[in-house]
Structures are given as C-alpha cells and as structure tokens.
Amino acid sequence: MPPEPSAQHVESAVADRGGAVIIAPVGAGKTTVARAASERIGGSVWVTGTVSDRVVPFAAVHDLIEVPDDGKTAAVLSAARESVADGTLLVVDDAHLLDHLSATLVYQLAVSRAVRLIVTVDPDEGAPDSITALQLDNVLPRIELDAPNVDRKRLDASVRDFVAQLPADARSALEFLAVVDPMPLADLSALAGGDAVAAARAADAVIVVGEAVLAAHPLYGDATRAQMSAEGLRARRTALYERLSARPPRDVVDRLRLAVLALDSDNPQPVSVVVAAAADALRLGDLALSERLGQAVLARDPDLDARLTLAQALAWQGRGREADEVLAAVDAATLSDTELMAWALPRAANQFWMLSEPERATAFLQTTRNRVTSAVARTTLDALSATFAMNAGRPGPAMEIAQGVLASPDADDTAVGWSAAAAALSCARMGRFAEVDALADRAMEAQHPGLLRFTSGFGQTTALVMSGELDRAQELAQQLTDFAQMQQPGRAIGEILVADVLIARGESVAAAKLLRGAAEALAPTGYSWGPLAWMLLAQALGHQDEMGEAAKALSRAESRHGLKSMLFAPELLLAKAWTTAARRDPAGARSSARDAGRAAERGGQSAIAIRAFHDAVRLGDIRAGDAIARDTAGVDCVVGALALRHARAFVARDADELAAVSGAFADIGMMGAAADASKQAAAALRS
C-alpha cells in the first residue's frame, strides 16, 4: 500500500484506538509511513530502537523519562510511566530493537492510554515479549504494509558494499555509531571530527535528529561492526568510554551504559563500580546484563558481593547448578555473621527450589542457624524455614514458625516478608480466612521480594474463592499479573493465580490458554509454581474432556512434583481425577478426587479438602458428603456450605434441592459446579 494512504490509516487508528503498530520488513518504508502519519497528527516525540542500546535497560527511552536510582523493576517502571506527559504522541521506530524495559514501558503506556503511540516493527526480527504482546493482545491495531519482494541476501550485500565504499572519514563516524547509537552530536564530532560527521551526513550514512546522531539505517551499524577488527572495535570503545566517563553519569542508565562500554575496552572500571552496576542491572530485572557484569568481576576479583549478585542472576534464569557453583566457592569459615547470612540465604533458597534438593537445603539452613550468633540472623533463617515447611506440605508447622518470627522484636523486613507471605497462604489453605488479609498486608509493608507477593496473593485469592467472592478473586489475581507486567517468571505465576480462579468459575478453556504459556515459561526454573501450572492445566483440560493433552500435562506434573511442591499434592490428585474422568473412567475419577481430599486433610489443608471432596461430588461420589461435613465443621465459608448442600442433595437424589444448589453456585459465578449440579438434578428427575 502506498505511503500516503497508509499514513491516513495510521492517523485514523491513533484517533480511534490511541495508536497503531506498523508491521513491515526491512526496506518496506515503515519509518516513512510513521513519519508521514506523525506529521499529519503533529507534536510527536520519537524513540528509536538500536542494536547497541538493546543491551542497556531503559536506554532507548532514556531522554524521555526519569529513571530513579532505587526501587525494583515494578516501582521503577511506575515512576518512569508517570514521568511521561499525558497525551504525548510517541513514535517508537524499530521497536523490535528496544531493550526489554523500554519495551515494557511502551506496553504499559499503550495499555494505560497515557500516550498515543505509533510503533514500527520488523516481523522478521525477534522482538521483546512486550512488543509482541502489543499485537497478540490486540492492545493496538496492526497495520501491515504491502512489502516489495526483498531479497535479504542481496540487500545485506548491498549494505556491506555501501559501507565498504564510504570515504574513510565518513566511515570513521559510522564506526563510532556501530558501538553507541544514537550519540550526542557534540560527542561524535569530538571523537571522529566535525568533517567526518559532515562527510557521513553527505553520504547519507548518518542522520541528525535534534542534538543526536544515529545511523541512517540499522543495517549500517551491523555491516560496519562486521567489517571492523576486534582491535578496531576495542579502540572505538576505549575512546568512547574515555569521552563519556569524563562527565558525571546522569543516572543508573548512564552508569550501566558506561559499564557495558568498559567491559571490552582498555579502561576497566574499578571492581566496586562493576559490582554496583551488576547489582543495579539485577534490581532492574536485566538478568543477562547482571550476569555479564558479574562474570567480568569474577574473572578479576571474586569477592562475596560479586558472587551473590551473579548467583542471583543465574538462579533467576533457572540456572541453579551454575549459581550453586558460584556460591560453593566461598569459604564460609571466613565470613562474619552478616556475610554468612547474605551468602547462606540465597544458597539455601537455590538448593530448595532451583536444584530441587529440599532436604539438603533444610539441613544446610539448620547448620547455618547453629553457626550464627545474632538474634536477627536466627530469626531471618527461621522465616525461610517457615517458607520451606509450607512448600513441603506442612502449613501447620509453617504457621507456628512464622508466628514466632512475626512476634519477634528481632525480625527484620526480610524475615517479616518471608514469614508473613508463607503464613498468608498457609492460613488460606487451612481455612483460617479471617487472618489472610492482615498477613498479606504485613508482607507487603515489609517490601518483601517480588515473587513472595504471589505467595501471599495466592492466599488472598484462595480465601476469596472459598468465600464466594470470585469477581474480587479474579480482579486481585489480574492485578498481580499486571504488577509483574511482562517480566518472567512473575507474569507466569500471576497467570496461574488467574487460571485457578477461572477453573473455579468453570472457564476451563480460558484457564488452559493461560496455563499452557505459564507452564512453558516456568519449565526452566525450579519454582514450585511450575509443577502447579501443569497440575492445573491437566485439571482444565480434563474438564474439557481433552483426554490426550490432559494426560501429557499430568505426566509432566508428576515428573516435576516433589517435596518442594508437596503443598500442592491435592492439586496433583485432582489433576489425576479430571484426567481420569476425561478417559471415561468415573469410578477411577471419584477415587482420585477422594484421595485428593484425604491428602489435603492429612496436611491440615481443610479449605483445599473441601474443594477436593466437592469435585468428588461433581464426579458422582455419594460418599464425599461426610468428609465435607467434617471439614466444614471447622471452616465456615460460602463454598463449603454450598458443597455440603450439594453433597446431601445428590445422595438424597433431591432434584429440587440440586436445582437450587445449581442456582446458588451460578449466583457466585461458579458456573462449572452449577452445570454439574444441574445435570444431576435432571438425572434425578428422570430416575
């Protein structure tokens, strides 16, 4: 489609939907269309993704926002979003080349409608998840340009020839941009010379936008780097580092950009500076950059801080074995109490979850507790022990440990965060719903690590579902997912919470869609959420009578389940029950559902036992009523009372009461349970 009509389409999309994503391969004119549309609308601000900026968090949007020097990813993104003026027309060119956090910010701005957006994307290049989600989630309409048949090999060859034939001075300017693109005009003029910049502009190799210079096409930088020697690239990096480090860095983005430049230059930064940069990258959620910086420090001076940061970056990428090797090299006998705690806590957590060695982790934690002398250290270790106990399927003991920590004057924020989050989920599964919100609030006030927010949140959604407040449960679960944005594994865990509510609603198709992606995203990690995702997926597929896929999901759940996910043993048995039901084996399905209820009871998880025994009733079990009565005697909640009514009406074959129960389930949004009770009412009428 010609540029002018395309520009009109983009202008209309911005007016009607707040923006558009222009999709076209290299050479198809997507930047031209974006420029024409922005000129028609007026008042635009441009951001361009580049290869060099892709490795530095927030680099692409650095001139647009304020990036605070503290706070973790979600808080930093929130502050960044608020610093963008409402109603701005933001043009994001070559969005597939954005760094992850810039891409996440663009996604947030699109969802919140804080700005109007024109985004250009090359479909043949890998894009950050957030940019892909703009299209897949239908946040912004797609406008695909009719592209001429472009022979990519011929295009690449043409670009290589263009770069090779540039005058030496013009090529010099492009070589600096091959390392840092875009660059302030003053810096490039000082480094390459004003004549070189003028020659590069005259050759159409670079363009100047305001006070910045950038390569006229992304392929020019790629071709230039490919034609430079390692020594040449190193020399350019060294010169750039010397120039850019001569002035104080503006913020964390500048510090990280300098750290990246210094890595492969002749000017290595002091170890303490690189360690701080690695910690900043970790704080912002850029695990790959944190790992790269951490590895560089380890090669020079493997101090404790460097090892701790690197180990976390590796573990959070699911590389637990490598993280353990980094931490195992520390001589614990030489550490002070403070250092011992900083080392032991991540090592124990890595052993428990990432290495799937909970027994070893528990023993290591106890050994460490016997070594430390301070009350604060012991309390923090106890808090992690509470988390271990809960995950191991012992919510009662977990509660006892957590309550001791929360009552202690020696509990620091880390201890409060771990223990309160574990207590919130334990209480919910035990049926002590009245305590859940206060514990979750206390965990939040402690500003505990991000993933623990999902632990306490799962306690809250569980309590809300059992209280018959499914709308509120789904809203909270979605808020937690949105809190994670596109960051993994947080987003996947949030989607598990949403899917759990959807299964309770009877919306198994929507639940399965979320769980497929969540299970795959969590597969490389060791989090106990991973097995739970497969368990819930098998349940959702079983509800749909998808026998084959349910069986595969169940098999994966069983192979990944162990002591670290024993809290979810009832869910595994329910997965087996619904998979068996899909195989048309009602007796086997009822037996597995009863087993799930008994497993929950043995673990003190009365609320989960009610859900499991109610599933048995839905599957046609006439013996589950006594168990539900036993569990609801200590757990007063809406769903428990309805489950007991359902069980008794089913045994009595009371069609009227079954119909009434069906209506009551429908009233609170549990449409799957309502449908099953309705079918049983119809069967009772026929008998």
XYZ file of C-alpha atoms in Angstrom, residues 32-622:
591
model
C 8.474 6.739 6.166
C 4.844 5.917 6.889
C 5.309 6.579 10.614
C 6.933 9.929 9.871
C 4.171 10.935 7.461
C 1.473 9.957 9.976
C 3.177 11.783 12.821
C 3.498 14.918 10.709
C -0.218 14.762 9.911
C -1.039 14.464 13.626
C 1.676 16.830 14.889
C 3.587 17.208 18.151
C 5.364 13.854 18.153
C 8.270 12.592 20.258
C 10.474 9.919 18.678
C 12.232 6.931 20.205
C 14.331 4.621 18.034
C 15.476 1.141 18.957
C 19.085 0.314 18.107
C 21.289 -2.746 18.438
C 23.756 -1.042 20.770
C 21.080 0.292 23.130
C 19.343 -3.088 23.298
C 21.824 -4.291 25.933
C 21.222 -1.425 28.392
C 17.943 -1.208 30.355
C 15.821 1.880 29.578
C 18.480 3.074 27.105
C 16.030 3.689 24.265
C 13.737 5.911 26.339
C 16.455 7.491 28.444
C 15.844 11.027 27.153
C 12.093 10.683 27.622
C 11.834 9.594 31.252
C 13.347 9.873 34.709
C 14.760 6.575 35.991
C 15.038 6.528 39.808
C 18.193 5.229 41.452
C 16.369 2.917 43.831
C 13.424 0.555 43.794
C 12.856 -2.670 41.912
C 11.526 -3.129 38.416
C 7.816 -2.511 39.040
C 8.426 0.652 41.083
C 10.949 1.970 38.554
C 8.546 1.318 35.685
C 5.757 3.065 37.566
C 7.927 6.128 38.176
C 9.057 6.111 34.557
C 5.479 5.879 33.303
C 4.405 8.799 35.454
C 7.229 10.955 34.080
C 5.836 10.757 30.537
C 3.446 13.581 29.723
C -0.158 12.508 29.181
C -1.399 12.707 25.625
C 2.049 12.745 24.009
C 2.253 11.253 20.530
C 5.123 8.812 20.987
C 6.615 7.269 17.856
C 8.672 4.137 18.589
C 10.667 3.248 15.497
C 12.280 -0.200 15.137
C 10.604 -1.365 18.349
C 11.953 -4.877 17.801
C 15.374 -3.440 18.762
C 14.236 -1.991 22.100
C 15.778 -3.151 25.346
C 13.402 -5.204 27.483
C 12.491 -2.461 29.965
C 11.928 0.202 27.307
C 9.645 -2.282 25.562
C 7.793 -2.966 28.811
C 7.298 0.751 29.357
C 5.886 1.116 25.828
C 3.442 -1.716 26.571
C 2.352 -0.055 29.825
C 1.857 3.288 28.120
C -0.278 1.598 25.473
C -2.431 -0.294 27.962
C -2.931 2.737 30.214
C -3.595 5.043 27.223
C -1.243 7.529 28.871
C 0.142 8.447 25.442
C -0.780 7.988 21.808
C 1.535 5.558 20.074
C 2.875 4.751 16.639
C 5.116 1.677 16.779
C 7.071 0.174 13.874
C 8.165 -3.462 13.906
C 10.067 -5.736 11.528
C 8.239 -9.108 11.621
C 11.385 -10.935 10.507
C 13.339 -9.897 13.610
C 12.903 -11.197 17.146
C 11.117 -8.641 19.333
C 10.825 -8.257 23.117
C 7.790 -10.001 24.624
C 6.105 -6.692 25.399
C 6.225 -5.568 21.772
C 4.878 -8.926 20.627
C 2.105 -8.625 23.213
C 1.047 -5.251 21.800
C -0.043 -7.161 18.719
C -1.126 -10.524 20.138
C -3.165 -8.958 22.956
C -4.776 -6.568 20.454
C -3.719 -3.610 22.569
C -3.056 -1.621 19.387
C -4.341 -2.345 15.880
C -1.881 -3.794 13.351
C -1.287 -2.090 10.029
C 0.685 -4.318 7.682
C 2.337 -2.607 4.750
C 2.431 -4.195 1.350
C 6.105 -5.008 1.051
C 8.012 -5.431 -2.180
C 9.779 -8.730 -2.599
C 13.096 -8.042 -0.893
C 15.977 -10.439 -1.384
C 17.540 -10.174 2.099
C 20.867 -11.645 0.999
C 21.097 -9.164 -1.836
C 20.096 -6.316 0.497
C 22.742 -7.301 3.063
C 25.359 -7.493 0.320
C 24.354 -4.062 -0.953
C 24.652 -2.592 2.536
C 28.070 -4.180 3.014
C 29.247 -2.662 -0.269
C 27.841 0.740 0.689
C 29.710 0.743 3.999
C 32.931 -0.561 2.455
C 32.924 2.174 -0.195
C 32.366 5.071 2.192
C 35.128 7.688 2.401
C 37.472 6.994 5.308
C 36.284 9.957 7.387
C 32.595 9.139 6.875
C 33.294 5.529 7.755
C 35.068 6.660 10.941
C 31.911 8.397 12.142
C 29.844 5.305 11.388
C 32.307 3.105 13.304
C 31.667 5.042 16.496
C 27.911 4.713 15.928
C 28.404 0.981 15.454
C 29.362 0.932 19.147
C 26.963 3.540 20.581
C 23.909 4.551 18.557
C 22.458 7.152 18.871
C 25.121 9.547 20.157
C 25.148 13.261 21.003
C 26.364 15.262 18.025
C 28.951 17.040 20.174
C 30.464 13.727 21.286
C 30.649 12.255 17.801
C 32.165 15.465 16.438
C 34.800 15.438 19.194
C 35.657 11.771 18.619
C 35.528 11.440 14.839
C 35.874 15.100 13.880
C 33.343 17.548 12.570
C 34.450 16.900 8.995
C 33.832 13.172 9.436
C 30.287 13.780 10.664
C 29.650 16.132 7.743
C 31.033 13.555 5.302
C 28.858 10.812 6.801
C 25.790 13.036 6.504
C 26.639 13.892 2.930
C 26.931 10.183 2.134
C 23.527 9.515 3.769
C 25.236 7.162 6.225
C 24.012 9.028 9.305
C 21.170 11.375 10.171
C 20.987 14.128 12.755
C 17.835 14.482 14.841
C 18.000 17.461 17.150
C 21.268 17.136 19.058
C 21.674 13.416 18.375
C 23.243 11.459 15.529
C 22.256 7.947 14.526
C 22.972 5.567 11.688
C 20.648 6.221 8.765
C 19.628 2.557 8.790
C 20.027 -0.181 11.439
C 21.766 -2.420 8.903
C 24.578 0.133 8.525
C 25.704 -0.477 12.096
C 25.564 -4.262 11.674
C 27.618 -4.115 8.478
C 30.155 -1.739 9.990
C 30.725 -3.918 13.058
C 31.119 -6.974 10.857
C 33.861 -5.245 8.863
C 35.811 -3.963 11.873
C 38.598 -5.924 13.530
C 38.435 -6.817 17.228
C 41.248 -4.320 17.834
C 39.365 -1.620 15.969
C 36.189 -2.152 17.955
C 38.153 -2.154 21.198
C 39.840 1.116 20.253
C 36.494 2.748 19.487
C 35.031 1.533 22.785
C 38.058 2.836 24.665
C 37.792 6.267 23.073
C 34.048 6.379 23.726
C 34.473 5.344 27.343
C 37.135 8.000 27.934
C 34.911 10.661 26.407
C 31.640 9.662 28.106
C 33.154 8.935 31.531
C 34.714 12.402 31.696
C 31.354 13.808 32.830
C 29.274 12.579 35.783
C 26.663 9.978 34.795
C 23.140 11.339 34.921
C 21.552 8.238 36.403
C 21.624 4.455 36.568
C 21.144 4.152 32.793
C 24.279 6.187 32.145
C 26.192 4.142 34.713
C 25.145 0.888 33.073
C 25.983 2.196 29.599
C 29.481 3.086 30.827
C 29.864 -0.301 32.479
C 28.994 -2.065 29.216
C 31.426 0.116 27.255
C 34.229 -0.513 29.730
C 33.887 -4.302 29.569
C 35.576 -4.600 26.191
C 37.770 -1.526 26.344
C 41.250 -0.743 27.630
C 39.780 1.096 30.603
C 38.376 -1.486 33.047
C 36.336 0.114 35.800
C 37.167 -0.485 39.474
C 35.735 -3.751 40.722
C 33.454 -1.979 43.201
C 31.907 0.065 40.376
C 31.258 -3.020 38.240
C 29.761 -4.894 41.209
C 27.428 -1.953 41.845
C 26.444 -1.927 38.162
C 25.717 -5.668 38.255
C 23.512 -5.103 41.296
C 21.702 -2.258 39.513
C 21.064 -4.465 36.490
C 19.719 -7.188 38.786
C 17.478 -4.694 40.584
C 16.037 -3.562 37.273
C 15.407 -7.149 36.195
C 18.058 -7.321 33.452
C 19.421 -10.723 34.393
C 21.563 -11.170 31.295
C 23.422 -7.886 31.836
C 23.804 -8.567 35.555
C 25.297 -11.954 34.730
C 27.675 -10.473 32.157
C 28.945 -7.837 34.576
C 29.161 -10.345 37.418
C 31.196 -12.786 35.346
C 33.577 -9.967 34.418
C 34.178 -9.190 38.095
C 34.666 -12.833 38.978
C 37.424 -13.096 36.399
C 39.284 -10.247 38.156
C 38.438 -10.284 41.858
C 35.864 -12.860 43.001
C 34.619 -11.078 46.112
C 31.490 -12.030 48.032
C 29.249 -9.237 46.714
C 30.068 -10.174 43.124
C 29.307 -13.826 43.808
C 25.990 -13.020 45.471
C 24.798 -10.849 42.598
C 25.951 -13.306 39.939
C 24.380 -16.252 41.746
C 21.023 -14.494 41.921
C 21.172 -13.562 38.237
C 21.910 -17.193 37.343
C 19.318 -18.695 39.698
C 16.548 -16.392 38.499
C 17.275 -17.572 34.974
C 16.703 -21.150 36.127
C 20.412 -21.993 36.120
C 20.552 -23.252 39.676
C 23.505 -25.583 39.233
C 25.723 -22.737 37.992
C 24.510 -20.487 40.813
C 25.378 -23.143 43.373
C 28.892 -23.488 41.939
C 29.421 -19.726 42.250
C 28.310 -19.754 45.907
C 30.035 -23.023 46.834
C 33.432 -21.462 46.143
C 33.026 -19.184 49.189
C 34.887 -20.186 52.357
C 32.105 -19.851 54.909
C 34.540 -20.083 57.822
C 35.939 -16.664 56.944
C 32.578 -14.869 56.924
C 31.136 -12.618 59.587
C 27.552 -13.143 60.750
C 26.295 -10.523 58.295
C 28.274 -12.002 55.407
C 27.248 -15.532 56.354
C 23.588 -14.567 56.185
C 23.987 -12.777 52.862
C 25.592 -15.933 51.457
C 23.547 -18.662 53.167
C 20.039 -17.394 52.413
C 20.304 -17.375 48.597
C 22.265 -20.622 48.664
C 19.582 -22.392 50.709
C 16.788 -20.982 48.536
C 18.636 -22.053 45.384
C 19.101 -25.573 46.768
C 15.447 -25.859 47.765
C 13.828 -24.606 44.561
C 16.261 -24.461 41.669
C 18.207 -27.627 42.461
C 15.149 -29.475 43.795
C 17.146 -30.549 46.855
C 14.838 -29.530 49.732
C 16.315 -31.971 52.243
C 19.820 -30.650 51.604
C 18.573 -27.060 51.801
C 16.807 -27.658 55.104
C 19.880 -29.306 56.625
C 22.116 -26.509 55.355
C 19.778 -23.914 56.854
C 19.886 -25.631 60.239
C 23.678 -25.896 60.149
C 23.905 -22.202 59.364
C 21.498 -21.349 62.183
C 23.745 -23.184 64.625
C 26.682 -21.047 63.496
C 25.213 -17.558 63.657
C 25.236 -15.689 66.929
C 22.833 -12.782 66.420
C 19.123 -12.998 67.162
C 18.306 -11.115 63.960
C 20.144 -13.677 61.854
C 18.433 -16.602 63.545
C 15.025 -15.017 63.109
C 15.625 -14.486 59.390
C 16.737 -18.096 58.984
C 13.592 -19.209 60.815
C 11.485 -17.190 58.365
C 12.992 -19.050 55.417
C 12.417 -22.302 57.297
C 8.721 -21.405 57.521
C 8.627 -20.951 53.747
C 10.353 -24.315 53.266
C 7.903 -26.033 55.626
C 4.898 -24.604 53.802
C 6.161 -25.673 50.374
C 6.923 -29.117 51.772
C 3.212 -29.521 52.573
C 3.329 -28.692 56.286
C 1.302 -25.486 56.618
C 0.615 -26.067 60.321
C 4.283 -26.152 61.364
C 4.953 -23.349 58.887
C 2.367 -21.233 60.706
C 3.934 -21.934 64.083
C 7.381 -20.893 62.882
C 6.020 -17.847 61.064
C 4.039 -16.651 64.068
C 7.174 -16.877 66.199
C 9.075 -14.768 63.694
C 6.298 -12.193 63.370
C 6.102 -11.843 67.154
C 9.864 -11.392 67.495
C 11.342 -7.919 68.048
C 14.400 -9.161 66.139
C 12.581 -9.779 62.855
C 13.877 -7.580 60.042
C 11.930 -6.780 56.860
C 13.239 -9.864 55.059
C 12.103 -12.111 57.895
C 8.698 -10.437 58.082
C 8.236 -10.681 54.318
C 9.005 -14.379 54.105
C 7.095 -15.404 57.206
C 4.013 -13.241 56.578
C 3.709 -14.415 52.966
C 4.051 -18.066 53.976
C 1.550 -17.571 56.791
C -0.982 -15.916 54.472
C -1.036 -18.851 52.055
C -0.912 -21.437 54.844
C -3.868 -19.806 56.619
C -5.919 -19.740 53.434
C -5.355 -23.402 52.666
C -6.049 -24.334 56.292
C -9.355 -22.414 56.180
C -8.332 -19.593 58.533
C -9.584 -16.978 56.107
C -10.037 -14.116 58.577
C -6.271 -13.913 59.129
C -5.195 -13.859 55.493
C -5.546 -10.200 54.509
C -3.734 -8.856 57.571
C -0.820 -11.214 56.943
C -0.684 -10.288 53.261
C -0.730 -6.588 54.178
C 2.111 -7.091 56.619
C 4.133 -8.888 53.979
C 3.555 -6.011 51.564
C 4.548 -3.424 54.164
C 7.853 -5.244 54.591
C 8.540 -4.725 50.871
C 9.480 -8.358 50.564
C 10.981 -9.833 47.389
C 8.629 -9.606 44.435
C 7.778 -13.276 43.964
C 6.603 -13.576 47.564
C 3.845 -11.144 46.603
C 2.327 -14.001 44.627
C 2.552 -16.319 47.636
C 0.524 -14.006 49.845
C -1.680 -13.114 46.864
C -2.497 -16.780 46.288
C -3.611 -16.938 49.890
C -5.918 -13.986 49.298
C -7.415 -15.340 46.063
C -7.951 -18.746 47.696
C -9.794 -17.141 50.612
C -11.911 -15.025 48.272
C -12.898 -18.009 46.127
C -13.930 -20.024 49.162
C -15.894 -17.020 50.415
C -17.826 -16.942 47.137
C -16.247 -13.664 46.014
C -14.936 -14.858 42.674
C -15.083 -11.464 40.984
C -12.814 -9.979 43.631
C -10.528 -13.009 43.466
C -10.118 -12.686 39.711
C -9.589 -8.942 39.945
C -6.827 -9.391 42.522
C -5.173 -12.169 40.530
C -5.219 -9.975 37.432
C -3.746 -7.066 39.397
C -0.873 -9.306 40.449
C -0.319 -10.353 36.853
C -0.356 -6.732 35.727
C 2.037 -5.893 38.573
C 4.547 -8.274 37.009
C 3.924 -6.726 33.574
C 5.776 -8.866 31.016
C 8.530 -9.826 33.469
C 9.088 -13.530 33.891
C 8.645 -15.579 35.962
C 6.302 -13.144 37.715
C 3.829 -12.878 34.860
C 3.560 -16.660 34.539
C 2.924 -17.029 38.271
C 0.277 -14.313 38.150
C -1.407 -16.147 35.280
C -1.504 -19.310 37.406
C -3.467 -17.388 40.040
C -5.867 -16.078 37.402
C -6.262 -19.571 35.953
C -7.011 -21.054 39.383
C -9.940 -18.651 39.729
C -11.067 -19.374 36.162
C -11.144 -23.109 36.923
C -13.317 -22.381 39.965
C -15.581 -20.394 37.651
C -15.798 -23.263 35.200
C -13.967 -21.308 32.487
C -11.574 -24.120 31.657
C -10.793 -23.030 28.091
C -9.557 -19.610 29.200
C -7.665 -21.197 32.093
C -5.917 -23.694 29.829
C -4.830 -20.940 27.466
C -3.075 -19.123 30.304
C -1.633 -22.255 31.851
C -0.010 -23.537 28.669
C 2.128 -20.416 28.440
C 2.769 -20.246 32.179
C 3.887 -23.877 32.384
C 6.313 -23.438 29.500
C 7.697 -20.188 30.920
C 8.325 -21.795 34.312
C 9.722 -25.058 32.949
C 13.394 -23.920 33.023
C 13.069 -22.720 36.632
C 12.839 -24.675 39.842
C 9.929 -22.804 41.387
C 7.173 -24.933 42.896
C 4.769 -22.872 40.793
C 5.988 -24.857 37.771
C 4.529 -28.218 38.830
C 1.351 -26.415 39.953
C 0.925 -24.961 36.463
C 0.978 -28.464 34.922
C -1.413 -29.756 37.626
C -3.955 -27.030 36.972
C -3.546 -27.414 33.209
C -4.376 -31.121 33.472
C -7.474 -30.218 35.510
C -8.601 -27.596 32.999
C -8.090 -29.952 30.062
C -9.846 -32.767 31.898
C -12.856 -30.514 32.372
C -12.898 -30.134 28.582
C -12.597 -33.913 28.013
C -9.263 -33.298 26.260
C -8.003 -36.714 27.279
C -4.704 -36.813 25.360
C -3.427 -33.355 26.239
C -4.615 -33.704 29.836
C -2.646 -36.938 30.190
C 0.500 -35.247 28.881
C 0.087 -32.340 31.296
C -0.489 -34.777 34.169
C 2.651 -36.702 33.248
C 4.683 -33.507 33.279
C 3.203 -32.511 36.629
C 4.078 -35.880 38.127
C 7.641 -35.796 36.806
C 8.262 -32.320 38.284
C 6.471 -32.824 41.589
C 8.475 -33.420 44.738
C 8.956 -32.309 48.310
C 9.348 -28.656 47.269
C 5.809 -28.683 45.808
C 4.204 -31.051 48.328
C 1.831 -28.273 49.396
C 0.096 -28.844 46.063
C -0.187 -32.632 46.366
C -4.022 -32.339 46.475
C -3.970 -30.436 43.175
C -1.921 -33.223 41.609
C -4.504 -35.794 42.659
C -7.316 -33.585 41.365
C -5.447 -33.351 38.077
C -5.436 -37.146 38.017
C -9.153 -37.210 38.867
C -10.201 -34.949 35.992
C -7.810 -36.609 33.552
C -9.313 -39.971 34.529
C -12.801 -38.546 34.050
C -11.825 -37.493 30.532
C -10.869 -41.142 29.900
C -14.460 -42.107 30.744
C -13.475 -43.841 33.997
C -15.902 -42.277 36.510
C -15.075 -44.691 39.321
C -11.357 -44.006 38.997
C -12.013 -40.270 38.829
C -14.061 -40.311 42.021
C -11.385 -42.360 43.764
C -8.654 -39.870 42.834
C -10.785 -36.928 43.962
C -11.338 -38.636 47.328
C -7.587 -39.249 47.557
C -7.047 -35.536 46.940
C -9.391 -34.670 49.779
C -7.694 -37.104 52.150
C -4.254 -35.779 51.213
C -5.421 -32.252 51.956
C -6.830 -33.333 55.304
C -3.604 -35.100 56.266
C -1.710 -31.899 55.533
C -4.133 -29.777 57.551
C -5.415 -28.057 54.396
C -9.098 -28.078 55.272
C -10.156 -25.496 52.677
C -8.473 -27.460 49.898
C -10.043 -30.651 51.229
C -13.485 -29.088 50.810
C -12.730 -28.196 47.188
C -11.411 -31.699 46.507
C -14.331 -33.540 48.083
C -16.737 -31.236 46.274
C -15.055 -32.187 42.998
C -15.718 -35.795 44.005
C -19.418 -34.954 44.369
C -19.400 -33.284 40.958
C -17.913 -36.511 39.587
C -20.755 -38.525 41.123
C -19.388 -39.573 44.527
C -22.119 -40.410 47.050
